[in-house]
Amino acid sequence: MRSRSRSGRLGRVGRSNGFGWSRTHIRTVGLVAAAVLVGEAALTLADTGAAVALPEGAAAATASTASANAHYGAPEANDPASAFLMARLQNRKIEVLSDRTGDSTTYALPDGSMQTEDYAGPVRVKQDGDWHDINTDLSDTGADLQPHVAAADITVSDGGDTTLASVAKGSESFGLGWADKLPTPTVKDATASYNLGDGQTLTATALAQGFSENIKLDGRPADSAVSYRIPLRLKGLTLSQADSGHLLLKDFGGKLVAEAPAPMMWDASKDAASGESAHQEQVATKVETADDGSQTLVLTPAADFLATATYPVTVDPTSTLAVTTDTWVQTP
């Protein structure tokens, strides 16, 4: 019997987001018959090269996962048959490496069943034939910043240009620019932070399959009429806005590849029940298209919101768009 569970490993950028659902299906698995050995025996499992020492009475013994890992080594086997044998003899779940994918992990369980954990997005990618865990920490590649391991081609500016960040798939790409030349950023983990002056900080954060951007205001702007013009760097894609304020990213054939709620802003106040900001609202948004087809996202935070906010204030134009862009990246 095989059970399947769904886990949310990716959250909405900049704020909490839940992904999670479950489904169950069955598959018949052939179990390997193993002779019961009396006393201590060493078993070499098929195709794994792993040797397991079984002390007398081990079949009835139980141990914590940490103790089992220390005693037996990594809980994984190359194929289902070996994984079932290891799971039964070691009384712990064993990953079946041949069933591993970028967004799922399959285990053989001691009771003879299988369990597959699915994730809302990739947790690993295969490079040169080997699996590597996603690691979005940024490193300087010379021309720009790139995550160590990601499931898409992602670049983030290392300063000195006006292209903040981009993600590409084939001949199509989605990117955000900035009106002025960006300063050299401070980089911490997956986030590059650009000091814009006047108490304003622009950040770009690499994701498994994209990026997010936000603007943080440390204090009330001197000019209450604040507006941000964000050039869009699009190839093979166009951005539009629905009557609801949602942002729609489509290919040149008119196919919707990503959709997001309207950009939001929030301040530092906290709602005791939710833990999120108690003061948040939609940002006035326009998508301008020039005669040459280039587009600009224009954000205008409300002056009365900025006047009464508890600082710092975060203006978040692209979080949900960045996450739903994952769908575009994954689509064949």
mmCIF file of C-alpha atoms in Angstrom:
data_model
loop_
_atom_site.group_PDB
_atom_site.id
_atom_site.type_symbol
_atom_site.label_atom_id
_atom_site.label_comp_id
_atom_site.label_asym_id
_atom_site.label_seq_id
_atom_site.Cartn_x
_atom_site.Cartn_y
_atom_site.Cartn_z
ATOM 1 C CA MET A 1 0.000 0.000 0.000
ATOM 2 C CA ARG A 2 1.253 3.476 -0.835
ATOM 3 C CA SER A 3 0.147 6.642 0.883
ATOM 4 C CA ARG A 4 0.789 10.106 -0.497
ATOM 5 C CA SER A 5 0.906 13.347 1.394
ATOM 6 C CA ARG A 6 1.347 16.916 0.204
ATOM 7 C CA SER A 7 3.540 19.378 2.066
ATOM 8 C CA GLY A 8 3.998 23.107 1.554
ATOM 9 C CA ARG A 9 7.672 23.940 1.508
ATOM 10 C CA LEU A 10 7.400 27.271 -0.237
ATOM 11 C CA GLY A 11 5.803 30.247 1.417
ATOM 12 C CA ARG A 12 4.542 33.446 -0.114
ATOM 13 C CA VAL A 13 7.460 35.786 -0.387
ATOM 14 C CA GLY A 14 7.746 38.385 2.336
ATOM 15 C CA ARG A 15 4.710 37.095 4.239
ATOM 16 C CA SER A 16 3.272 33.814 5.370
ATOM 17 C CA ASN A 17 1.596 31.629 2.811
ATOM 18 C CA GLY A 18 0.232 28.101 3.168
ATOM 19 C CA PHE A 19 0.429 25.488 0.531
ATOM 20 C CA GLY A 20 -0.730 22.048 1.546
ATOM 21 C CA TRP A 21 -3.077 19.282 0.498
ATOM 22 C CA SER A 22 -3.180 15.508 0.539
ATOM 23 C CA ARG A 23 -4.153 12.629 -1.699
ATOM 24 C CA THR A 24 -3.861 8.897 -1.437
ATOM 25 C CA HIS A 25 -3.355 6.224 -4.009
ATOM 26 C CA ILE A 26 -2.355 2.601 -3.937
ATOM 27 C CA ARG A 27 0.241 0.669 -5.810
ATOM 28 C CA THR A 28 1.216 -2.939 -5.463
ATOM 29 C CA VAL A 29 4.767 -3.491 -4.429
ATOM 30 C CA GLY A 30 6.649 -6.730 -4.630
ATOM 31 C CA LEU A 31 8.466 -7.414 -1.394
ATOM 32 C CA VAL A 32 11.796 -9.174 -1.209
ATOM 33 C CA ALA A 33 11.822 -12.336 0.847
ATOM 34 C CA ALA A 34 14.638 -12.333 3.369
ATOM 35 C CA ALA A 35 15.856 -15.257 5.413
ATOM 36 C CA VAL A 36 15.883 -14.711 9.158
ATOM 37 C CA LEU A 37 19.419 -14.881 10.389
ATOM 38 C CA VAL A 38 20.166 -16.050 13.945
ATOM 39 C CA GLY A 39 22.840 -14.127 15.829
ATOM 40 C CA GLU A 40 24.719 -11.230 14.326
ATOM 41 C CA ALA A 41 24.880 -11.141 10.553
ATOM 42 C CA ALA A 42 25.984 -8.653 7.954
ATOM 43 C CA LEU A 43 23.704 -8.104 4.979
ATOM 44 C CA THR A 44 24.745 -6.342 1.828
ATOM 45 C CA LEU A 45 21.653 -4.884 0.198
ATOM 46 C CA ALA A 46 21.080 -5.258 -3.500
ATOM 47 C CA ASP A 47 22.619 -2.505 -5.637
ATOM 48 C CA THR A 48 23.253 -0.213 -2.673
ATOM 49 C CA GLY A 49 26.669 -1.300 -1.470
ATOM 50 C CA ALA A 50 25.408 -0.730 2.085
ATOM 51 C CA ALA A 51 26.263 -3.297 4.729
ATOM 52 C CA VAL A 52 23.913 -3.614 7.697
ATOM 53 C CA ALA A 53 24.928 -5.380 10.883
ATOM 54 C CA LEU A 54 22.004 -6.989 12.699
ATOM 55 C CA PRO A 55 22.573 -7.800 16.352
ATOM 56 C CA GLU A 56 20.590 -10.644 17.855
ATOM 57 C CA GLY A 57 17.013 -9.534 18.598
ATOM 58 C CA ALA A 58 17.244 -6.448 16.412
ATOM 59 C CA ALA A 59 13.937 -7.197 14.696
ATOM 60 C CA ALA A 60 12.103 -6.423 17.913
ATOM 61 C CA ALA A 61 14.205 -3.435 18.955
ATOM 62 C CA THR A 62 13.198 0.192 18.441
ATOM 63 C CA ALA A 63 15.341 3.296 18.448
ATOM 64 C CA SER A 64 15.003 6.993 17.803
ATOM 65 C CA THR A 65 15.596 8.291 14.288
ATOM 66 C CA ALA A 66 18.798 9.997 15.353
ATOM 67 C CA SER A 67 20.139 6.841 16.960
ATOM 68 C CA ALA A 68 19.166 4.764 13.940
ATOM 69 C CA ASN A 69 20.885 7.168 11.551
ATOM 70 C CA ALA A 70 24.035 7.133 13.666
ATOM 71 C CA HIS A 71 24.010 3.333 13.810
ATOM 72 C CA TYR A 72 22.959 2.414 10.277
ATOM 73 C CA GLY A 73 23.948 5.446 8.198
ATOM 74 C CA ALA A 74 21.829 7.391 5.723
ATOM 75 C CA PRO A 75 18.201 6.179 5.491
ATOM 76 C CA GLU A 76 18.197 5.652 1.717
ATOM 77 C CA ALA A 77 18.490 2.896 -0.879
ATOM 78 C CA ASN A 78 18.745 2.898 -4.650
ATOM 79 C CA ASP A 79 15.677 0.766 -5.412
ATOM 80 C CA PRO A 80 12.365 -0.267 -3.789
ATOM 81 C CA ALA A 81 13.442 -3.846 -3.033
ATOM 82 C CA SER A 82 16.520 -2.734 -1.117
ATOM 83 C CA ALA A 83 14.589 0.039 0.601
ATOM 84 C CA PHE A 84 11.906 -2.390 1.834
ATOM 85 C CA LEU A 85 14.487 -4.765 3.192
ATOM 86 C CA MET A 86 16.330 -1.967 5.000
ATOM 87 C CA ALA A 87 13.068 -0.536 6.372
ATOM 88 C CA ARG A 88 11.988 -3.913 7.719
ATOM 89 C CA LEU A 89 15.300 -4.811 9.299
ATOM 90 C CA GLN A 90 16.099 -1.369 10.680
ATOM 91 C CA ASN A 91 12.524 -0.507 11.708
ATOM 92 C CA ARG A 92 12.606 2.951 10.109
ATOM 93 C CA LYS A 93 11.497 4.537 6.863
ATOM 94 C CA ILE A 94 13.986 4.438 3.978
ATOM 95 C CA GLU A 95 13.994 6.786 1.000
ATOM 96 C CA VAL A 96 13.764 5.134 -2.421
ATOM 97 C CA LEU A 97 16.308 7.079 -4.456
ATOM 98 C CA SER A 98 15.066 5.778 -7.806
ATOM 99 C CA ASP A 99 11.682 7.426 -7.093
ATOM 100 C CA ARG A 100 13.133 10.784 -6.048
ATOM 101 C CA THR A 101 11.965 13.827 -8.032
ATOM 102 C CA GLY A 102 12.501 17.537 -7.708
ATOM 103 C CA ASP A 103 9.296 18.014 -5.746
ATOM 104 C CA SER A 104 8.682 14.645 -4.070
ATOM 105 C CA THR A 105 10.341 12.101 -1.787
ATOM 106 C CA THR A 106 9.250 8.449 -1.574
ATOM 107 C CA TYR A 107 9.875 6.149 1.391
ATOM 108 C CA ALA A 108 9.572 2.430 2.022
ATOM 109 C CA LEU A 109 8.055 1.844 5.475
ATOM 110 C CA PRO A 110 8.707 -1.021 7.917
ATOM 111 C CA ASP A 111 5.113 -2.282 7.534
ATOM 112 C CA GLY A 112 5.611 -2.914 3.797
ATOM 113 C CA SER A 113 3.795 0.191 2.544
ATOM 114 C CA MET A 114 5.171 3.190 0.682
ATOM 115 C CA GLN A 115 4.769 6.871 1.463
ATOM 116 C CA THR A 116 5.338 9.760 -0.926
ATOM 117 C CA GLU A 117 5.695 13.338 0.255
ATOM 118 C CA ASP A 118 4.907 15.958 -2.382
ATOM 119 C CA TYR A 119 5.952 19.585 -2.025
ATOM 120 C CA ALA A 120 4.335 22.730 -3.396
ATOM 121 C CA GLY A 121 7.508 23.496 -5.348
ATOM 122 C CA PRO A 122 10.933 22.009 -6.013
ATOM 123 C CA VAL A 123 13.182 21.238 -3.056
ATOM 124 C CA ARG A 124 16.043 19.876 -5.173
ATOM 125 C CA VAL A 125 17.293 19.918 -8.760
ATOM 126 C CA LYS A 126 19.338 17.460 -10.792
ATOM 127 C CA GLN A 127 22.642 18.792 -12.067
ATOM 128 C CA ASP A 128 25.123 16.666 -14.002
ATOM 129 C CA GLY A 129 23.205 13.545 -13.006
ATOM 130 C CA ASP A 130 23.185 14.262 -9.263
ATOM 131 C CA TRP A 131 20.473 15.723 -7.039
ATOM 132 C CA HIS A 132 21.257 18.934 -5.174
ATOM 133 C CA ASP A 133 19.067 20.589 -2.542
ATOM 134 C CA ILE A 134 17.739 24.030 -3.442
ATOM 135 C CA ASN A 135 19.993 26.723 -2.027
ATOM 136 C CA THR A 136 18.941 30.258 -2.941
ATOM 137 C CA ASP A 137 21.789 31.999 -1.121
ATOM 138 C CA LEU A 138 23.252 34.517 -3.541
ATOM 139 C CA SER A 139 26.830 34.469 -4.783
ATOM 140 C CA ASP A 140 28.655 36.934 -7.010
ATOM 141 C CA THR A 141 29.266 35.423 -10.425
ATOM 142 C CA GLY A 142 31.019 38.511 -11.761
ATOM 143 C CA ALA A 143 28.328 40.015 -13.956
ATOM 144 C CA ASP A 144 25.546 39.624 -11.388
ATOM 145 C CA LEU A 145 24.367 37.678 -8.340
ATOM 146 C CA GLN A 146 22.906 34.207 -8.720
ATOM 147 C CA PRO A 147 21.505 31.622 -6.285
ATOM 148 C CA HIS A 148 23.751 28.621 -5.593
ATOM 149 C CA VAL A 149 21.122 26.050 -6.632
ATOM 150 C CA ALA A 150 17.738 26.972 -8.128
ATOM 151 C CA ALA A 151 15.197 25.462 -10.477
ATOM 152 C CA ALA A 152 15.300 28.389 -12.909
ATOM 153 C CA ASP A 153 17.790 30.836 -14.409
ATOM 154 C CA ILE A 154 17.684 33.676 -11.875
ATOM 155 C CA THR A 155 19.870 36.764 -11.768
ATOM 156 C CA VAL A 156 19.970 39.644 -9.269
ATOM 157 C CA SER A 157 21.832 42.909 -9.787
ATOM 158 C CA ASP A 158 25.175 43.391 -8.029
ATOM 159 C CA GLY A 159 24.828 47.146 -8.561
ATOM 160 C CA GLY A 160 25.847 49.600 -11.260
ATOM 161 C CA ASP A 161 22.908 48.880 -13.589
ATOM 162 C CA THR A 162 19.133 49.319 -13.772
ATOM 163 C CA THR A 163 18.045 45.681 -14.036
ATOM 164 C CA LEU A 164 17.081 44.563 -10.539
ATOM 165 C CA ALA A 165 16.279 40.880 -11.083
ATOM 166 C CA SER A 166 15.046 38.436 -13.709
ATOM 167 C CA VAL A 167 13.988 34.841 -14.226
ATOM 168 C CA ALA A 168 14.180 33.142 -17.624
ATOM 169 C CA LYS A 169 12.626 30.096 -19.219
ATOM 170 C CA GLY A 170 13.689 29.305 -22.763
ATOM 171 C CA SER A 171 13.140 32.355 -24.965
ATOM 172 C CA GLU A 172 10.842 34.027 -22.417
ATOM 173 C CA SER A 173 11.871 36.034 -19.379
ATOM 174 C CA PHE A 174 10.295 38.117 -16.643
ATOM 175 C CA GLY A 175 12.309 40.825 -14.912
ATOM 176 C CA LEU A 176 12.020 44.031 -12.938
ATOM 177 C CA GLY A 177 14.192 47.086 -13.326
ATOM 178 C CA TRP A 178 14.700 50.339 -11.465
ATOM 179 C CA ALA A 179 14.505 53.900 -12.772
ATOM 180 C CA ASP A 180 17.969 54.864 -11.486
ATOM 181 C CA LYS A 181 21.274 53.036 -11.480
ATOM 182 C CA LEU A 182 21.341 50.699 -8.499
ATOM 183 C CA PRO A 183 24.010 51.035 -5.794
ATOM 184 C CA THR A 184 26.156 48.088 -4.723
ATOM 185 C CA PRO A 185 23.917 45.926 -2.519
ATOM 186 C CA THR A 186 24.452 44.390 0.880
ATOM 187 C CA VAL A 187 23.949 40.650 0.453
ATOM 188 C CA LYS A 188 22.697 38.333 3.184
ATOM 189 C CA ASP A 189 21.642 34.788 2.357
ATOM 190 C CA ALA A 190 19.153 34.979 -0.544
ATOM 191 C CA THR A 191 18.506 38.737 -0.296
ATOM 192 C CA ALA A 192 20.278 41.709 -1.850
ATOM 193 C CA SER A 193 19.480 45.073 -0.222
ATOM 194 C CA TYR A 194 20.028 48.406 -1.976
ATOM 195 C CA ASN A 195 20.209 51.625 0.058
ATOM 196 C CA LEU A 196 18.277 54.197 -1.977
ATOM 197 C CA GLY A 197 18.781 57.005 0.525
ATOM 198 C CA ASP A 198 16.123 59.007 2.396
ATOM 199 C CA GLY A 199 15.409 55.999 4.610
ATOM 200 C CA GLN A 200 14.358 53.769 1.716
ATOM 201 C CA THR A 201 15.706 50.277 1.019
ATOM 202 C CA LEU A 202 14.981 48.193 -2.067
ATOM 203 C CA THR A 203 15.402 44.423 -1.716
ATOM 204 C CA ALA A 204 15.416 41.503 -4.138
ATOM 205 C CA THR A 205 15.202 37.951 -2.810
ATOM 206 C CA ALA A 206 15.972 34.842 -4.866
ATOM 207 C CA LEU A 207 13.409 32.019 -4.726
ATOM 208 C CA ALA A 208 13.590 28.442 -5.933
ATOM 209 C CA GLN A 209 12.018 29.446 -9.248
ATOM 210 C CA GLY A 210 11.933 33.215 -9.272
ATOM 211 C CA PHE A 211 12.424 36.261 -7.095
ATOM 212 C CA SER A 212 10.552 38.875 -5.098
ATOM 213 C CA GLU A 213 11.049 42.591 -4.627
ATOM 214 C CA ASN A 214 9.937 45.013 -1.961
ATOM 215 C CA ILE A 215 10.604 48.551 -0.825
ATOM 216 C CA LYS A 216 10.970 49.415 2.857
ATOM 217 C CA LEU A 217 10.456 52.929 4.179
ATOM 218 C CA ASP A 218 12.063 53.509 7.576
ATOM 219 C CA GLY A 219 10.176 56.744 8.148
ATOM 220 C CA ARG A 220 7.500 58.978 6.711
ATOM 221 C CA PRO A 221 8.671 60.401 3.355
ATOM 222 C CA ALA A 222 9.264 64.125 3.206
ATOM 223 C CA ASP A 223 7.156 64.225 0.052
ATOM 224 C CA SER A 224 3.730 62.742 0.780
ATOM 225 C CA ALA A 225 3.159 62.149 -2.958
ATOM 226 C CA VAL A 226 5.367 59.079 -3.203
ATOM 227 C CA SER A 227 5.311 57.065 -6.419
ATOM 228 C CA TYR A 228 7.513 54.260 -7.735
ATOM 229 C CA ARG A 229 8.028 53.535 -11.418
ATOM 230 C CA ILE A 230 9.323 49.991 -11.961
ATOM 231 C CA PRO A 231 10.384 49.182 -15.542
ATOM 232 C CA LEU A 232 9.420 45.669 -16.623
ATOM 233 C CA ARG A 233 11.986 43.562 -18.486
ATOM 234 C CA LEU A 234 9.814 41.171 -20.464
ATOM 235 C CA LYS A 235 10.632 38.850 -23.355
ATOM 236 C CA GLY A 236 7.747 36.973 -24.925
ATOM 237 C CA LEU A 237 5.424 38.134 -22.134
ATOM 238 C CA THR A 238 3.143 41.068 -21.336
ATOM 239 C CA LEU A 239 1.697 42.334 -18.069
ATOM 240 C CA SER A 240 -1.848 43.667 -17.710
ATOM 241 C CA GLN A 241 -4.222 44.533 -14.907
ATOM 242 C CA ALA A 242 -7.709 43.119 -14.361
ATOM 243 C CA ASP A 243 -10.616 45.262 -13.160
ATOM 244 C CA SER A 244 -10.118 43.693 -9.722
ATOM 245 C CA GLY A 245 -6.571 45.053 -9.596
ATOM 246 C CA HIS A 246 -5.008 41.623 -10.148
ATOM 247 C CA LEU A 247 -1.854 41.510 -12.240
ATOM 248 C CA LEU A 248 -1.942 39.172 -15.239
ATOM 249 C CA LEU A 249 1.171 37.873 -16.992
ATOM 250 C CA LYS A 250 0.470 36.434 -20.451
ATOM 251 C CA ASP A 251 2.515 35.105 -23.338
ATOM 252 C CA PHE A 252 2.229 36.603 -26.823
ATOM 253 C CA GLY A 253 -0.453 34.038 -27.658
ATOM 254 C CA GLY A 254 -2.656 35.460 -24.913
ATOM 255 C CA LYS A 255 -2.193 32.470 -22.599
ATOM 256 C CA LEU A 256 -2.220 33.354 -18.914
ATOM 257 C CA VAL A 257 1.002 32.121 -17.330
ATOM 258 C CA ALA A 258 0.795 33.882 -13.953
ATOM 259 C CA GLU A 259 -1.719 35.879 -11.936
ATOM 260 C CA ALA A 260 -1.387 37.804 -8.703
ATOM 261 C CA PRO A 261 -3.517 39.960 -6.412
ATOM 262 C CA ALA A 262 -2.884 43.693 -6.560
ATOM 263 C CA PRO A 263 0.321 44.945 -4.879
ATOM 264 C CA MET A 264 0.002 45.532 -1.149
ATOM 265 C CA MET A 265 1.650 47.614 1.560
ATOM 266 C CA TRP A 266 1.711 47.167 5.337
ATOM 267 C CA ASP A 267 3.270 48.760 8.373
ATOM 268 C CA ALA A 268 5.017 47.469 11.504
ATOM 269 C CA SER A 269 1.907 47.209 13.683
ATOM 270 C CA LYS A 270 0.893 43.676 14.651
ATOM 271 C CA ASP A 271 -2.486 42.011 14.938
ATOM 272 C CA ALA A 272 -2.456 40.001 18.170
ATOM 273 C CA ALA A 273 -4.512 37.162 16.683
ATOM 274 C CA SER A 274 -2.829 36.700 13.279
ATOM 275 C CA GLY A 275 0.632 38.051 13.983
ATOM 276 C CA GLU A 276 0.460 39.970 10.706
ATOM 277 C CA SER A 277 0.309 43.712 10.247
ATOM 278 C CA ALA A 278 -2.808 45.334 11.656
ATOM 279 C CA HIS A 279 -2.513 48.132 9.089
ATOM 280 C CA GLN A 280 -2.334 47.070 5.461
ATOM 281 C CA GLU A 281 -4.009 48.016 2.223
ATOM 282 C CA GLN A 282 -3.821 47.770 -1.536
ATOM 283 C CA VAL A 283 -1.388 50.037 -3.394
ATOM 284 C CA ALA A 284 -2.757 52.118 -6.254
ATOM 285 C CA THR A 285 -1.294 50.433 -9.338
ATOM 286 C CA LYS A 286 -1.092 51.126 -13.053
ATOM 287 C CA VAL A 287 0.573 49.241 -15.906
ATOM 288 C CA GLU A 288 1.792 51.681 -18.556
ATOM 289 C CA THR A 289 2.683 50.544 -22.070
ATOM 290 C CA ALA A 290 4.835 52.783 -24.286
ATOM 291 C CA ASP A 291 4.611 53.043 -28.057
ATOM 292 C CA ASP A 292 7.584 50.704 -28.411
ATOM 293 C CA GLY A 293 5.814 48.046 -26.313
ATOM 294 C CA SER A 294 7.942 48.493 -23.177
ATOM 295 C CA GLN A 295 5.987 48.437 -19.929
ATOM 296 C CA THR A 296 6.262 50.101 -16.531
ATOM 297 C CA LEU A 297 4.573 49.168 -13.267
ATOM 298 C CA VAL A 298 3.593 52.335 -11.394
ATOM 299 C CA LEU A 299 2.899 52.130 -7.654
ATOM 300 C CA THR A 300 1.478 55.028 -5.645
ATOM 301 C CA PRO A 301 1.076 54.426 -1.898
ATOM 302 C CA ALA A 302 -1.797 56.399 -0.376
ATOM 303 C CA ALA A 303 -0.649 59.553 1.409
ATOM 304 C CA ASP A 304 -3.083 59.038 4.306
ATOM 305 C CA PHE A 305 -1.706 55.507 4.877
ATOM 306 C CA LEU A 306 1.849 56.828 5.053
ATOM 307 C CA ALA A 307 0.755 59.647 7.374
ATOM 308 C CA THR A 308 -0.729 57.290 9.990
ATOM 309 C CA ALA A 309 1.519 54.243 9.591
ATOM 310 C CA THR A 310 3.744 52.645 12.213
ATOM 311 C CA TYR A 311 7.135 52.553 10.528
ATOM 312 C CA PRO A 312 8.851 50.825 8.842
ATOM 313 C CA VAL A 313 6.368 50.422 5.986
ATOM 314 C CA THR A 314 6.806 47.720 3.326
ATOM 315 C CA VAL A 315 5.556 48.200 -0.235
ATOM 316 C CA ASP A 316 5.376 44.760 -1.839
ATOM 317 C CA PRO A 317 4.657 44.887 -5.567
ATOM 318 C CA THR A 318 5.520 41.392 -6.719
ATOM 319 C CA SER A 319 5.378 38.726 -4.003
ATOM 320 C CA THR A 320 2.396 36.805 -5.232
ATOM 321 C CA LEU A 321 3.316 37.386 -8.867
ATOM 322 C CA ALA A 322 6.763 35.965 -8.193
ATOM 323 C CA VAL A 323 5.288 32.848 -6.632
ATOM 324 C CA THR A 324 2.693 32.263 -9.338
ATOM 325 C CA THR A 325 5.444 32.738 -11.902
ATOM 326 C CA ASP A 326 6.638 29.379 -10.572
ATOM 327 C CA THR A 327 3.736 27.858 -12.508
ATOM 328 C CA TRP A 328 5.063 29.376 -15.723
ATOM 329 C CA VAL A 329 8.572 28.071 -15.006
ATOM 330 C CA GLN A 330 7.281 24.538 -14.406
ATOM 331 C CA THR A 331 4.927 24.405 -17.390
ATOM 332 C CA PRO A 332 6.401 22.410 -20.326
#
